[in-house]
Coordinates of C-alpha atoms in Angstrom, one line a residue:
M1 CA -77.9 19.6 22.1
E2 CA -79.2 19.9 18.7
Y3 CA -78.5 23.7 18.5
L4 CA -75.0 23.4 19.8
D5 CA -74.2 20.5 17.5
A6 CA -75.5 22.9 14.7
R7 CA -72.9 25.6 15.7
R8 CA -70.1 23.2 16.4
K9 CA -70.3 21.4 12.6
P10 CA -69.0 24.2 10.4
Y11 CA -66.4 25.6 13.0
N12 CA -64.8 21.8 12.9
V13 CA -65.1 21.6 9.3
G14 CA -63.1 24.8 9.0
K15 CA -60.3 23.1 11.2
V16 CA -60.4 20.2 9.3
I17 CA -59.9 22.4 5.9
F18 CA -57.1 24.1 7.3
G19 CA -55.2 21.2 8.8
L20 CA -55.7 19.8 5.3
V21 CA -53.8 22.7 3.9
L22 CA -51.3 22.6 6.1
I23 CA -50.5 19.1 5.4
A24 CA -49.9 19.9 1.8
L25 CA -48.3 23.2 2.6
C26 CA -46.0 21.1 4.8
V27 CA -45.5 18.0 1.7
F28 CA -45.0 21.0 -0.7
V29 CA -42.2 22.1 0.8
L30 CA -40.4 18.7 2.2
K31 CA -40.8 17.8 -1.7
Q32 CA -38.7 20.7 -2.8
S33 CA -36.0 20.0 -0.3
P34 CA -32.9 17.8 -0.6
G35 CA -33.4 14.3 0.2
F36 CA -37.0 14.0 0.1
G37 CA -38.2 11.0 -1.8
G38 CA -34.8 10.2 -3.2
N39 CA -35.1 13.5 -4.5
S40 CA -31.7 15.0 -3.3
V41 CA -28.7 16.1 -5.4
F42 CA -27.1 13.0 -5.5
S43 CA -29.8 11.0 -6.9
R44 CA -30.4 13.1 -9.8
R45 CA -27.8 13.6 -13.0
E46 CA -26.6 17.4 -13.8
P47 CA -24.9 18.2 -16.5
G48 CA -21.3 19.0 -16.2
V49 CA -21.3 17.5 -13.2
T50 CA -20.0 14.0 -12.8
H51 CA -20.9 12.0 -9.7
V52 CA -18.1 9.7 -8.2
L53 CA -18.6 6.8 -6.0
V54 CA -15.6 6.4 -3.6
T55 CA -15.6 2.8 -2.2
G56 CA -13.7 2.7 0.6
G57 CA -13.3 6.6 1.0
A58 CA -12.4 7.1 4.4
G59 CA -9.0 5.3 4.2
Y60 CA -5.9 6.2 3.7
I61 CA -5.5 5.8 -0.2
G62 CA -9.6 6.4 -0.7
S63 CA -9.3 9.5 1.2
H64 CA -6.7 11.1 -0.6
A65 CA -9.0 10.1 -3.8
A66 CA -11.9 11.6 -2.9
L67 CA -9.7 14.7 -1.9
R68 CA -8.3 14.5 -5.4
L69 CA -11.9 14.7 -7.1
L70 CA -13.4 17.2 -4.6
K71 CA -10.7 19.8 -5.6
D72 CA -11.3 18.8 -9.1
N73 CA -15.3 19.6 -8.9
Y74 CA -16.6 15.9 -8.6
R75 CA -19.4 15.0 -6.6
V76 CA -18.8 12.3 -4.6
T77 CA -20.0 9.7 -2.5
I78 CA -17.8 7.7 0.2
V79 CA -19.0 4.2 0.8
D80 CA -16.8 2.8 4.2
N81 CA -18.0 0.4 6.9
L82 CA -14.7 2.0 8.8
S83 CA -13.6 -1.3 9.9
R84 CA -10.2 0.4 8.5
G85 CA -10.9 3.7 7.5
N86 CA -11.8 6.7 10.0
M87 CA -14.2 9.0 10.2
G88 CA -11.6 11.6 10.9
A89 CA -10.6 11.7 7.5
V90 CA -14.2 12.0 6.1
K91 CA -15.0 14.8 8.7
V92 CA -11.8 16.6 7.0
L93 CA -13.1 16.4 3.7
Q94 CA -16.5 17.8 5.0
E95 CA -15.0 20.7 6.6
L96 CA -13.4 21.6 3.5
F97 CA -16.2 21.0 1.0
P98 CA -19.3 22.1 3.0
Q99 CA -21.3 23.1 0.1
P100 CA -24.4 21.3 -0.5
G101 CA -24.1 18.5 -3.2
R102 CA -20.4 17.9 -3.2
L103 CA -20.0 15.3 -0.9
Q104 CA -22.2 12.7 1.0
F105 CA -20.5 9.6 3.3
I106 CA -23.0 6.6 3.7
F107 CA -22.0 4.0 6.3
A108 CA -22.5 0.8 5.2
D109 CA -20.6 -3.0 3.9
L110 CA -20.4 -3.6 0.6
G111 CA -20.8 -7.3 1.7
D112 CA -24.2 -6.8 2.5
Q113 CA -25.9 -6.9 -0.9
K114 CA -29.5 -5.0 -0.2
S115 CA -27.5 -2.3 1.4
V116 CA -25.3 -2.0 -2.1
N117 CA -28.8 -2.3 -3.9
K118 CA -30.2 0.6 -1.9
I119 CA -26.9 3.0 -2.6
F120 CA -27.0 2.2 -6.0
A121 CA -31.0 2.5 -6.6
E122 CA -31.0 6.1 -4.6
N123 CA -27.8 7.5 -5.9
A124 CA -27.1 8.5 -9.6
F125 CA -23.3 7.5 -9.9
D126 CA -21.7 8.3 -13.1
A127 CA -18.7 6.2 -12.2
V128 CA -17.3 4.1 -9.4
M129 CA -13.5 4.2 -7.6
H130 CA -13.4 1.1 -6.3
F131 CA -10.7 0.8 -3.6
A132 CA -12.5 -0.8 -0.4
A133 CA -10.7 -4.1 0.8
V134 CA -8.3 -5.3 3.4
A135 CA -5.1 -5.2 2.3
Y136 CA -2.3 -6.3 4.3
V137 CA -0.3 -9.6 3.0
G138 CA 0.7 -10.8 6.3
E139 CA -2.8 -11.2 7.6
S140 CA -3.9 -12.7 4.4
T141 CA -2.2 -15.9 4.9
M142 CA -4.0 -15.4 8.6
E143 CA -7.4 -15.2 7.6
P144 CA -7.7 -16.0 3.7
L145 CA -11.2 -16.6 3.7
R146 CA -11.9 -12.9 4.9
Y147 CA -9.9 -11.7 2.2
Y148 CA -11.7 -13.8 -0.6
H149 CA -15.0 -12.3 1.1
N150 CA -14.0 -8.7 1.4
I151 CA -12.3 -8.4 -2.1
T152 CA -13.5 -11.1 -4.6
S153 CA -17.1 -11.3 -3.2
N154 CA -17.6 -7.6 -2.2
T155 CA -16.2 -6.1 -6.0
L156 CA -18.6 -9.0 -7.5
L157 CA -21.6 -7.6 -5.5
V158 CA -20.2 -3.7 -6.6
L159 CA -20.0 -5.1 -10.3
E160 CA -23.9 -6.7 -10.2
A161 CA -24.8 -3.4 -8.7
M162 CA -23.2 -1.4 -11.7
A163 CA -24.9 -3.6 -14.1
F164 CA -28.5 -3.4 -13.1
H165 CA -28.3 0.6 -12.4
G166 CA -26.7 1.0 -15.7
V167 CA -23.0 3.0 -14.0
K168 CA -20.8 2.6 -16.6
T169 CA -17.4 3.6 -15.4
L170 CA -15.2 1.6 -13.1
I171 CA -11.6 2.3 -12.0
Y172 CA -10.6 -0.7 -9.9
S173 CA -7.9 -0.1 -7.2
S174 CA -5.6 -3.1 -7.7
T175 CA -2.0 -4.5 -6.7
C176 CA 1.4 -6.0 -7.9
A177 CA 0.9 -8.5 -5.7
T178 CA -1.1 -10.4 -8.8
Y179 CA 2.0 -10.4 -10.1
G180 CA 3.5 -13.0 -7.5
E181 CA 7.6 -13.6 -8.2
P182 CA 8.3 -12.2 -11.3
E183 CA 11.4 -14.0 -13.3
K184 CA 12.0 -10.4 -14.9
M185 CA 12.0 -7.3 -14.2
P186 CA 10.9 -4.4 -14.3
I187 CA 7.1 -5.5 -14.4
T188 CA 5.5 -5.1 -17.8
E189 CA 1.3 -5.1 -17.8
A190 CA 2.3 -8.2 -20.2
T191 CA 4.0 -9.9 -17.0
P192 CA 2.2 -13.3 -15.6
Q193 CA 0.4 -12.8 -13.1
F194 CA 1.0 -15.6 -10.4
P195 CA 0.3 -14.7 -6.9
I196 CA 1.5 -16.2 -4.1
N197 CA -0.7 -15.1 -1.3
P198 CA -4.6 -14.8 -0.3
Y199 CA -4.2 -10.9 -0.9
G200 CA -2.8 -10.9 -4.6
K201 CA -5.2 -14.3 -5.3
A202 CA -8.2 -12.2 -3.9
K203 CA -7.2 -9.1 -6.3
K204 CA -6.5 -11.1 -9.1
M205 CA -9.7 -13.0 -9.2
A206 CA -11.7 -10.4 -8.9
E207 CA -9.5 -9.0 -11.7
D208 CA -10.8 -11.8 -13.8
I209 CA -14.2 -11.2 -12.7
I210 CA -14.4 -7.6 -14.3
L211 CA -12.7 -8.8 -17.2
D212 CA -14.9 -11.8 -17.9
F213 CA -17.8 -9.2 -17.4
S214 CA -16.8 -6.1 -19.5
K215 CA -16.5 -8.2 -22.8
R216 CA -20.0 -8.9 -22.7
T217 CA -20.6 -5.1 -21.8
D218 CA -19.9 -1.9 -22.9
M219 CA -18.4 -0.9 -19.4
A220 CA -15.5 1.1 -19.7
V221 CA -13.2 -0.4 -17.5
M222 CA -9.5 1.0 -16.2
I223 CA -7.5 -1.0 -13.5
L224 CA -4.5 0.1 -12.2
R225 CA -1.9 -2.4 -10.4
Y226 CA 0.4 -0.4 -7.9
F227 CA 3.4 -0.7 -6.0
N228 CA 4.2 0.4 -2.4
V229 CA 2.5 3.7 -1.8
I230 CA 4.5 6.2 0.9
G231 CA 3.6 10.2 1.5
S232 CA 0.5 12.4 2.3
D233 CA -1.5 15.3 1.7
P234 CA 1.4 18.1 1.2
E235 CA -1.0 20.4 2.4
G236 CA -1.2 17.9 5.6
R237 CA -4.8 17.9 5.6
L238 CA -4.9 13.8 5.5
G239 CA -2.5 11.4 6.6
E240 CA -2.2 7.5 6.9
A241 CA -4.2 6.1 10.5
P242 CA -4.0 2.8 10.7
R243 CA -5.3 1.0 13.9
P244 CA -3.1 0.3 16.4
E245 CA -3.6 -3.7 16.4
L246 CA -3.2 -3.8 12.9
R247 CA 0.3 -1.6 12.9
E248 CA 2.2 -4.8 12.8
H249 CA 0.8 -5.9 9.0
G250 CA 1.3 -2.1 8.1
R251 CA 4.0 -0.2 5.4
I252 CA 7.2 0.0 6.4
S253 CA 6.7 4.0 6.3
G254 CA 4.5 3.4 9.2
A255 CA 7.1 1.3 11.2
C256 CA 9.4 3.9 10.6
F257 CA 7.5 6.5 12.1
D258 CA 6.4 4.7 14.7
A259 CA 9.9 4.0 15.8
A260 CA 10.8 7.8 15.1
L261 CA 7.7 8.5 17.7
G262 CA 9.1 5.6 20.5
V263 CA 6.3 3.9 19.8
I264 CA 8.0 1.2 19.2
S265 CA 11.6 0.4 20.3
G266 CA 13.3 0.0 16.8
L267 CA 13.0 -1.0 13.3
K268 CA 12.9 -4.4 12.4
V269 CA 14.7 -5.0 9.0
K270 CA 14.3 -9.0 8.0
G271 CA 16.7 -10.2 5.1
T272 CA 20.3 -8.5 4.4
D273 CA 21.3 -11.8 2.4
Y274 CA 19.4 -10.8 -1.0
H275 CA 21.3 -10.9 -4.4
T276 CA 20.7 -6.4 -4.6
A277 CA 23.9 -4.1 -4.0
D278 CA 23.1 -3.5 -0.3
G279 CA 21.7 -6.9 0.1
T280 CA 18.7 -5.9 1.5
C281 CA 15.0 -5.8 -0.9
I282 CA 14.2 -3.6 -3.5
R283 CA 10.7 -2.1 -4.0
D284 CA 9.0 0.6 -6.2
Y285 CA 8.0 3.3 -3.8
I286 CA 4.5 5.4 -4.9
D287 CA 3.7 8.5 -3.4
V288 CA -0.3 8.7 -2.6
T289 CA -0.4 12.2 -4.0
D290 CA 1.1 10.2 -8.0
L291 CA -1.0 7.4 -7.5
V292 CA -4.3 9.3 -7.2
D293 CA -3.3 11.2 -9.7
A294 CA -3.1 8.4 -11.9
H295 CA -6.5 6.9 -10.8
V296 CA -8.0 10.4 -12.0
K297 CA -6.1 10.5 -15.1
A298 CA -7.6 6.8 -15.7
L299 CA -11.0 8.3 -15.2
N300 CA -11.0 11.1 -17.4
K301 CA -9.7 8.6 -19.9
A302 CA -11.7 5.6 -19.3
E303 CA -14.1 5.0 -22.8
P304 CA -17.1 2.7 -23.3
G305 CA -16.3 -1.0 -23.9
K306 CA -12.4 -0.7 -23.3
V307 CA -10.1 -2.0 -20.5
G308 CA -7.1 -0.2 -19.7
I309 CA -4.6 -2.0 -17.3
Y310 CA -2.1 0.2 -16.1
N311 CA 1.3 -0.1 -13.4
V312 CA 1.3 2.5 -11.0
G313 CA 5.1 3.0 -10.2
T314 CA 8.0 5.1 -10.4
G315 CA 9.6 2.9 -12.6
R316 CA 12.9 3.0 -10.2
G317 CA 13.2 0.2 -7.2
R318 CA 15.1 1.5 -4.2
S319 CA 16.3 -0.6 -1.3
V320 CA 15.0 -1.3 2.4
K321 CA 18.0 0.6 3.4
E322 CA 18.1 3.3 1.8
F323 CA 14.6 3.9 2.4
V324 CA 15.1 3.6 6.3
D325 CA 18.3 5.8 5.9
A326 CA 15.8 8.1 3.7
C327 CA 13.4 7.7 6.7
K328 CA 16.1 9.1 9.3
K329 CA 16.6 12.3 7.4
A330 CA 13.2 13.0 7.3
T331 CA 12.3 12.6 10.8
G332 CA 15.7 13.9 12.3
I333 CA 16.0 10.6 14.3
D334 CA 18.4 8.0 14.7
I335 CA 16.3 5.1 14.6
K336 CA 17.5 1.6 16.5
I337 CA 17.6 -0.6 13.6
E338 CA 17.1 -4.9 14.3
Y339 CA 18.8 -6.9 11.4
L340 CA 16.9 -10.3 11.1
N341 CA 16.4 -13.0 8.9
R342 CA 14.6 -13.2 5.8
R343 CA 10.8 -13.0 5.4
P344 CA 9.3 -16.4 4.1
G345 CA 7.9 -15.7 0.6
D346 CA 10.0 -12.3 0.1
Y347 CA 11.7 -12.1 -3.2
A348 CA 14.6 -9.7 -3.8
E349 CA 13.4 -7.3 -6.5
V350 CA 10.2 -6.1 -7.0
Y351 CA 10.0 -3.0 -9.1
S352 CA 7.4 -1.2 -12.5
D353 CA 8.2 -0.2 -15.7
P354 CA 5.7 2.2 -16.4
T355 CA 5.7 3.0 -20.0
K356 CA 2.4 2.0 -20.9
I357 CA 0.7 4.8 -18.3
N358 CA 3.1 7.6 -19.2
K359 CA 2.4 6.8 -22.7
E360 CA -1.6 6.1 -22.8
L361 CA -2.5 8.5 -19.9
N362 CA 0.0 10.8 -19.5
W363 CA 0.9 9.9 -16.7
T364 CA 4.5 10.0 -14.6
A365 CA 5.1 9.9 -11.4
Q366 CA 5.9 13.5 -9.7
Y367 CA 6.9 12.9 -6.2
T368 CA 10.2 10.9 -6.5
D369 CA 12.4 12.1 -3.8
L370 CA 12.1 9.4 -1.0
K371 CA 12.9 11.9 1.8
E372 CA 10.6 14.7 0.0
S373 CA 7.6 12.2 0.5
L374 CA 8.7 11.0 3.4
S375 CA 9.1 14.4 5.3
I376 CA 6.2 15.5 4.3
A377 CA 4.2 12.6 6.0
W378 CA 6.5 12.7 8.8
R379 CA 4.6 16.1 9.3
W380 CA 1.2 14.9 9.5
Q381 CA 2.5 12.3 11.5
K382 CA 3.8 14.2 14.2
S383 CA 1.2 16.7 14.1
H384 CA -1.4 13.5 15.0
P385 CA -0.1 11.4 16.9
H386 CA -3.1 9.7 18.0
G387 CA -3.9 9.6 13.8
Y388 CA -7.6 11.5 13.6
G389 CA -7.9 11.2 17.1
T390 CA -7.9 8.8 20.1
N391 CA -11.1 7.2 18.9
Q392 CA -10.5 6.5 15.1
I393 CA -14.2 6.1 14.2

């Protein structure tokens, strides 16, 4: 027995040594691969590469912004909890930009402080474009606490993470709803902010937090207040796909398309006795392609220690009746219209003065033909009757 044991020992020692060498080799290979120990390409900064975190990047506006950033050779990380966004939009972007180090998607809720800190700790962001938000005025009046949590509180968590991890540039996606019911038109950046619903109030609170914090830091801040968004990607890759249960809260363009597709029996126009040329409300409709262009220009012009606040609109108001007529022409369908009484809280006329953004960011709306914007969006809607799929997630 002693003889046999003596012969086995060298053999066993050899196996152990071989195993250790093999393990060391595996560890070395793993360390060289992206993602090991936080060593992914997204976790380190590279000369000439700007890494942008797009919150809410699976949503309507956020996905279009991510597409534009990727086209412009930015590195993009999308964070979304898919409560309003669509994984289908992310998949489109992943198929368009499959190269390593271009795009990553992180499923996370910005209301979870641990998750937010983990995301910032594991990624080297140069800037944040903060789109993530619930964004329906009507819904905000029914669920105000949800809106204050989702918009105001979540923005605070993102800002705290940026401060702790040294991310110095913030592009904040705000809204004209912060102005409330202005007494004078057009709306300028100096127009007093008196929001009249929880959505607008929550956005203004988030703005106030950002502005107060910016006074004590060298952070570059751009706040964009935009108006009624329409349209979709001109090349037909992305579009607007709200969840069926949220359609009643959605944009008028969505309601027009639903009526044209037969999803609903007709379009309801609320209010025909306003002091406007045709009696219907007047709004400023901004194409989503122009909107994301404004965000990218804001990113490029952001300067440390400075704050820029801009209205993003066409500078021209269009009545609801004009909009409906353009939608009929774009779809080629004689949509049935039902005229109802005014909706409480609606005001007659709202449109922007884009002088400041024209002058300081060299931005001007290009897609100002209602019929053209709606035609582009209609093509996507027709080819995607179920949005990005029967299962939106």
